[in-house]
């Protein structure tokens, strides 16, 4: 009897935590539904990529993130770095560059394996990993990347069309992550909850990107047909 009484507060805490997680799960589902509708209606590639990345970060309270697309360059498949966002460093321009599609980069590893990659601290990676984290960006701009979630965007044909890379899940959305002390104070590891949410979003994003590319191809086709029609000589 004493043991049962002693377990009371602990059981109550578990119930409170379970209710909190249920509320968060329902909220995430509502947000994913809204995001899905927004993604399906967006035709501008630039706006689409920004929306995907912004929503992935918002749903996980991530400080920063990047978006890559799989492309073919000189007959080889590569990862094209298209977008980056960073709350700590909001004024930095978003560069554009390409990486080989292999396991020697963090994004490449996720794209190659087709599986989400969860890293608690990119400065302390296991030696067995074939990739490493390049600290050059952090050192140049005064940043501290720590936790990371990297999720491949897979379309309905099981093809990887891109990668979402999220950095520094935060316990406080307004926190700035510039130093080791900042990271220790504010950065949280990504959990199964974030993996599930971002995997669902990544799937929606892959279909939206595919639809957007198809829509653009159709527009280009009609534009080409219109030019052919205009250039044809008028017959008597």
mmCIF file of C-alpha atoms in Angstrom:
data_model
loop_
_atom_site.group_PDB
_atom_site.id
_atom_site.type_symbol
_atom_site.label_atom_id
_atom_site.label_comp_id
_atom_site.label_asym_id
_atom_site.label_seq_id
_atom_site.Cartn_x
_atom_site.Cartn_y
_atom_site.Cartn_z
ATOM 1 C CA UNK A 1 0.000 0.000 0.000
ATOM 2 C CA UNK A 2 2.830 2.383 0.878
ATOM 3 C CA UNK A 3 4.490 1.667 -2.473
ATOM 4 C CA UNK A 4 1.271 2.512 -4.336
ATOM 5 C CA UNK A 5 0.872 5.741 -2.432
ATOM 6 C CA UNK A 6 4.475 6.611 -3.101
ATOM 7 C CA UNK A 7 3.979 6.023 -6.786
ATOM 8 C CA UNK A 8 1.077 8.479 -6.912
ATOM 9 C CA UNK A 9 2.973 11.713 -7.697
ATOM 10 C CA UNK A 10 5.163 9.888 -10.204
ATOM 11 C CA UNK A 11 2.115 8.494 -11.999
ATOM 12 C CA UNK A 12 0.511 11.929 -12.024
ATOM 13 C CA UNK A 13 3.639 13.433 -13.590
ATOM 14 C CA UNK A 14 3.550 10.763 -16.289
ATOM 15 C CA UNK A 15 -0.091 11.548 -17.034
ATOM 16 C CA UNK A 16 0.661 15.271 -17.282
ATOM 17 C CA UNK A 17 3.536 14.542 -19.659
ATOM 18 C CA UNK A 18 1.374 12.205 -21.748
ATOM 19 C CA UNK A 19 -1.324 14.875 -22.052
ATOM 20 C CA UNK A 20 1.274 17.450 -23.077
ATOM 21 C CA UNK A 21 2.677 15.149 -25.746
ATOM 22 C CA UNK A 22 -0.841 14.445 -27.038
ATOM 23 C CA UNK A 23 -1.585 18.165 -27.325
ATOM 24 C CA UNK A 24 1.711 18.720 -29.152
ATOM 25 C CA UNK A 25 1.029 15.804 -31.502
ATOM 26 C CA UNK A 26 -2.430 17.129 -32.388
ATOM 27 C CA UNK A 27 -1.003 20.603 -32.951
ATOM 28 C CA UNK A 28 1.729 19.196 -35.202
ATOM 29 C CA UNK A 29 -0.846 17.270 -37.253
ATOM 30 C CA UNK A 30 -2.920 20.418 -37.730
ATOM 31 C CA UNK A 31 0.153 22.356 -38.813
ATOM 32 C CA UNK A 32 1.243 19.592 -41.205
ATOM 33 C CA UNK A 33 -2.205 19.659 -42.797
ATOM 34 C CA UNK A 34 -1.980 23.423 -43.293
ATOM 35 C CA UNK A 35 1.556 23.140 -44.636
ATOM 36 C CA UNK A 36 0.507 20.389 -47.041
ATOM 37 C CA UNK A 37 -2.220 22.556 -48.545
ATOM 38 C CA UNK A 38 0.155 25.500 -48.847
ATOM 39 C CA UNK A 39 2.816 23.373 -50.533
ATOM 40 C CA UNK A 40 0.384 21.936 -53.063
ATOM 41 C CA UNK A 41 -0.833 25.404 -54.083
ATOM 42 C CA UNK A 42 2.612 27.038 -54.440
ATOM 43 C CA UNK A 43 3.953 27.085 -58.011
ATOM 44 C CA UNK A 44 6.917 29.452 -57.672
ATOM 45 C CA UNK A 45 10.020 27.273 -57.030
ATOM 46 C CA UNK A 46 11.767 29.978 -55.015
ATOM 47 C CA UNK A 47 8.771 30.488 -52.747
ATOM 48 C CA UNK A 48 8.239 26.732 -52.495
ATOM 49 C CA UNK A 49 11.784 26.024 -51.295
ATOM 50 C CA UNK A 50 11.657 28.857 -48.766
ATOM 51 C CA UNK A 51 8.285 27.632 -47.485
ATOM 52 C CA UNK A 52 9.478 24.030 -47.076
ATOM 53 C CA UNK A 53 12.528 25.075 -45.101
ATOM 54 C CA UNK A 54 10.720 27.657 -42.972
ATOM 55 C CA UNK A 55 7.958 25.229 -42.009
ATOM 56 C CA UNK A 56 10.397 22.418 -41.190
ATOM 57 C CA UNK A 57 12.277 24.770 -38.886
ATOM 58 C CA UNK A 58 9.113 26.115 -37.272
ATOM 59 C CA UNK A 59 7.700 22.649 -36.550
ATOM 60 C CA UNK A 60 10.935 21.585 -34.824
ATOM 61 C CA UNK A 61 12.045 24.941 -33.321
ATOM 62 C CA UNK A 62 15.286 24.668 -35.281
ATOM 63 C CA UNK A 63 17.649 27.618 -35.345
ATOM 64 C CA UNK A 64 18.931 26.916 -38.846
ATOM 65 C CA UNK A 65 18.468 24.679 -41.834
ATOM 66 C CA UNK A 66 19.369 23.984 -45.443
ATOM 67 C CA UNK A 67 17.647 22.499 -48.475
ATOM 68 C CA UNK A 68 19.336 20.453 -51.214
ATOM 69 C CA UNK A 69 17.912 19.138 -54.481
ATOM 70 C CA UNK A 70 19.161 16.088 -56.362
ATOM 71 C CA UNK A 71 20.203 17.088 -59.883
ATOM 72 C CA UNK A 72 22.198 15.664 -62.791
ATOM 73 C CA UNK A 73 25.374 17.537 -63.703
ATOM 74 C CA UNK A 74 27.545 16.283 -66.590
ATOM 75 C CA UNK A 75 25.910 12.890 -66.319
ATOM 76 C CA UNK A 76 26.504 12.578 -62.576
ATOM 77 C CA UNK A 77 23.952 12.926 -59.786
ATOM 78 C CA UNK A 78 24.787 15.739 -57.376
ATOM 79 C CA UNK A 79 23.252 17.571 -54.445
ATOM 80 C CA UNK A 80 22.534 21.206 -55.251
ATOM 81 C CA UNK A 81 22.558 23.419 -52.144
ATOM 82 C CA UNK A 82 19.721 25.866 -52.847
ATOM 83 C CA UNK A 83 18.523 27.450 -49.625
ATOM 84 C CA UNK A 84 19.671 28.159 -46.090
ATOM 85 C CA UNK A 85 18.012 29.951 -43.176
ATOM 86 C CA UNK A 86 19.542 30.869 -39.833
ATOM 87 C CA UNK A 87 17.853 32.768 -36.989
ATOM 88 C CA UNK A 88 21.149 33.506 -35.249
ATOM 89 C CA UNK A 89 22.669 34.841 -38.491
ATOM 90 C CA UNK A 90 19.614 36.128 -40.401
ATOM 91 C CA UNK A 91 21.461 38.482 -42.748
ATOM 92 C CA UNK A 92 23.796 35.969 -44.338
ATOM 93 C CA UNK A 93 23.260 35.386 -48.073
ATOM 94 C CA UNK A 94 22.254 31.875 -49.131
ATOM 95 C CA UNK A 95 25.041 30.440 -51.318
ATOM 96 C CA UNK A 96 24.534 28.029 -54.202
ATOM 97 C CA UNK A 97 26.918 25.114 -54.699
ATOM 98 C CA UNK A 98 26.935 21.425 -55.548
ATOM 99 C CA UNK A 99 28.175 18.344 -53.694
ATOM 100 C CA UNK A 100 28.827 14.835 -54.967
ATOM 101 C CA UNK A 101 25.949 12.503 -54.176
ATOM 102 C CA UNK A 102 27.881 10.115 -51.943
ATOM 103 C CA UNK A 103 28.378 9.260 -48.267
ATOM 104 C CA UNK A 104 31.253 11.685 -47.696
ATOM 105 C CA UNK A 105 28.989 14.591 -46.721
ATOM 106 C CA UNK A 106 26.235 14.628 -44.114
ATOM 107 C CA UNK A 107 23.519 15.526 -46.630
ATOM 108 C CA UNK A 108 24.950 13.078 -49.154
ATOM 109 C CA UNK A 109 24.866 10.272 -46.596
ATOM 110 C CA UNK A 110 21.145 10.822 -45.921
ATOM 111 C CA UNK A 111 20.394 11.008 -49.647
ATOM 112 C CA UNK A 112 22.415 7.875 -50.394
ATOM 113 C CA UNK A 113 20.946 5.756 -47.595
ATOM 114 C CA UNK A 114 17.431 7.161 -47.939
ATOM 115 C CA UNK A 115 17.131 7.221 -44.139
ATOM 116 C CA UNK A 116 16.876 10.102 -41.620
ATOM 117 C CA UNK A 117 20.109 10.925 -39.848
ATOM 118 C CA UNK A 118 20.055 12.203 -36.244
ATOM 119 C CA UNK A 119 23.261 13.705 -34.822
ATOM 120 C CA UNK A 120 23.444 14.924 -31.235
ATOM 121 C CA UNK A 121 26.658 16.923 -31.693
ATOM 122 C CA UNK A 122 28.283 17.348 -35.102
ATOM 123 C CA UNK A 123 31.558 18.326 -33.389
ATOM 124 C CA UNK A 124 31.723 14.882 -31.775
ATOM 125 C CA UNK A 125 30.841 12.433 -34.538
ATOM 126 C CA UNK A 126 31.615 8.720 -34.171
ATOM 127 C CA UNK A 127 34.813 7.776 -36.003
ATOM 128 C CA UNK A 128 32.981 5.054 -37.928
ATOM 129 C CA UNK A 129 30.993 7.664 -39.837
ATOM 130 C CA UNK A 130 32.264 8.214 -43.408
ATOM 131 C CA UNK A 131 31.514 11.946 -43.229
ATOM 132 C CA UNK A 132 32.656 14.873 -41.087
ATOM 133 C CA UNK A 133 31.311 18.315 -40.231
ATOM 134 C CA UNK A 134 33.159 21.234 -41.797
ATOM 135 C CA UNK A 135 33.615 23.873 -39.083
ATOM 136 C CA UNK A 136 34.791 26.561 -41.517
ATOM 137 C CA UNK A 137 31.353 28.239 -41.635
ATOM 138 C CA UNK A 138 31.045 28.270 -37.833
ATOM 139 C CA UNK A 139 34.529 29.693 -37.343
ATOM 140 C CA UNK A 140 34.079 32.369 -40.008
ATOM 141 C CA UNK A 141 30.676 33.640 -38.862
ATOM 142 C CA UNK A 142 30.737 32.969 -35.123
ATOM 143 C CA UNK A 143 28.288 30.108 -34.966
ATOM 144 C CA UNK A 144 28.068 26.777 -33.129
ATOM 145 C CA UNK A 145 26.296 23.963 -34.930
ATOM 146 C CA UNK A 146 25.456 21.148 -32.529
ATOM 147 C CA UNK A 147 22.365 18.935 -32.963
ATOM 148 C CA UNK A 148 21.337 18.059 -36.503
ATOM 149 C CA UNK A 149 18.473 16.249 -38.227
ATOM 150 C CA UNK A 150 18.919 15.340 -41.890
ATOM 151 C CA UNK A 151 15.934 13.879 -43.756
ATOM 152 C CA UNK A 152 15.778 12.768 -47.407
ATOM 153 C CA UNK A 153 12.811 14.010 -49.430
ATOM 154 C CA UNK A 154 11.384 10.912 -51.111
ATOM 155 C CA UNK A 155 8.626 11.070 -53.724
ATOM 156 C CA UNK A 156 5.827 8.563 -54.353
ATOM 157 C CA UNK A 157 8.131 6.560 -56.646
ATOM 158 C CA UNK A 158 10.633 6.086 -53.784
ATOM 159 C CA UNK A 159 13.126 8.433 -55.434
ATOM 160 C CA UNK A 160 15.181 10.832 -53.335
ATOM 161 C CA UNK A 161 14.603 14.272 -54.838
ATOM 162 C CA UNK A 162 16.321 16.316 -52.138
ATOM 163 C CA UNK A 163 17.409 16.643 -48.525
ATOM 164 C CA UNK A 164 16.215 18.748 -45.587
ATOM 165 C CA UNK A 165 18.967 19.515 -43.084
ATOM 166 C CA UNK A 166 17.947 21.089 -39.766
ATOM 167 C CA UNK A 167 20.407 22.444 -37.211
ATOM 168 C CA UNK A 168 20.136 23.209 -33.494
ATOM 169 C CA UNK A 169 16.747 22.327 -32.091
ATOM 170 C CA UNK A 170 16.214 24.953 -29.362
ATOM 171 C CA UNK A 171 14.440 24.976 -26.030
ATOM 172 C CA UNK A 172 13.783 28.716 -26.541
ATOM 173 C CA UNK A 173 12.897 29.964 -30.031
ATOM 174 C CA UNK A 174 14.567 33.366 -29.587
ATOM 175 C CA UNK A 175 17.913 31.990 -28.354
ATOM 176 C CA UNK A 176 21.040 32.751 -30.385
ATOM 177 C CA UNK A 177 23.629 29.987 -30.792
ATOM 178 C CA UNK A 178 27.087 31.493 -31.213
ATOM 179 C CA UNK A 179 29.297 29.699 -28.693
ATOM 180 C CA UNK A 180 29.750 26.362 -26.943
ATOM 181 C CA UNK A 181 28.095 27.895 -23.881
ATOM 182 C CA UNK A 182 25.075 28.954 -25.967
ATOM 183 C CA UNK A 183 24.786 25.462 -27.410
ATOM 184 C CA UNK A 184 25.011 23.825 -23.984
ATOM 185 C CA UNK A 185 22.358 26.156 -22.594
ATOM 186 C CA UNK A 186 19.814 26.165 -25.420
ATOM 187 C CA UNK A 187 20.308 23.317 -27.901
ATOM 188 C CA UNK A 188 18.339 20.085 -27.573
ATOM 189 C CA UNK A 189 18.833 16.795 -29.427
ATOM 190 C CA UNK A 190 16.292 15.833 -32.076
ATOM 191 C CA UNK A 191 13.929 13.057 -30.983
ATOM 192 C CA UNK A 192 11.698 10.519 -32.704
ATOM 193 C CA UNK A 193 8.916 13.103 -32.623
ATOM 194 C CA UNK A 194 10.902 15.532 -34.804
ATOM 195 C CA UNK A 195 11.997 12.714 -37.094
ATOM 196 C CA UNK A 196 8.366 11.684 -37.667
ATOM 197 C CA UNK A 197 7.173 15.256 -38.248
ATOM 198 C CA UNK A 198 9.963 16.204 -40.648
ATOM 199 C CA UNK A 199 9.737 12.873 -42.505
ATOM 200 C CA UNK A 200 6.053 13.547 -43.143
ATOM 201 C CA UNK A 201 6.791 17.100 -44.267
ATOM 202 C CA UNK A 202 9.671 15.890 -46.450
ATOM 203 C CA UNK A 203 7.336 13.479 -48.223
ATOM 204 C CA UNK A 204 4.833 16.261 -48.901
ATOM 205 C CA UNK A 205 7.676 18.512 -50.052
ATOM 206 C CA UNK A 206 9.007 15.888 -52.479
ATOM 207 C CA UNK A 207 5.614 15.569 -54.178
ATOM 208 C CA UNK A 208 5.226 19.363 -54.293
ATOM 209 C CA UNK A 209 8.654 19.782 -55.870
ATOM 210 C CA UNK A 210 7.869 17.061 -58.404
ATOM 211 C CA UNK A 211 4.510 18.684 -59.221
ATOM 212 C CA UNK A 212 6.156 22.088 -59.491
ATOM 213 C CA UNK A 213 8.737 20.759 -61.939
ATOM 214 C CA UNK A 214 6.008 19.051 -63.971
ATOM 215 C CA UNK A 215 3.953 22.273 -63.982
ATOM 216 C CA UNK A 216 7.008 24.209 -65.216
ATOM 217 C CA UNK A 217 7.695 21.615 -67.923
ATOM 218 C CA UNK A 218 4.100 21.897 -69.141
ATOM 219 C CA UNK A 219 4.310 25.705 -69.186
ATOM 220 C CA UNK A 220 7.559 25.524 -71.155
ATOM 221 C CA UNK A 221 5.955 23.070 -73.595
ATOM 222 C CA UNK A 222 2.973 25.351 -74.217
ATOM 223 C CA UNK A 223 5.283 28.348 -74.566
ATOM 224 C CA UNK A 224 7.296 26.438 -77.150
ATOM 225 C CA UNK A 225 4.152 25.418 -79.050
ATOM 226 C CA UNK A 226 2.972 29.027 -79.044
ATOM 227 C CA UNK A 227 6.255 30.186 -80.555
ATOM 228 C CA UNK A 228 6.029 27.513 -83.238
ATOM 229 C CA UNK A 229 2.460 28.591 -84.059
ATOM 230 C CA UNK A 230 3.425 32.256 -84.262
ATOM 231 C CA UNK A 231 6.451 31.572 -86.464
ATOM 232 C CA UNK A 232 4.507 29.457 -88.983
ATOM 233 C CA UNK A 233 3.794 31.314 -92.247
ATOM 234 C CA UNK A 234 0.197 32.146 -92.979
ATOM 235 C CA UNK A 235 -1.197 29.899 -95.672
ATOM 236 C CA UNK A 236 -3.744 31.159 -98.211
#
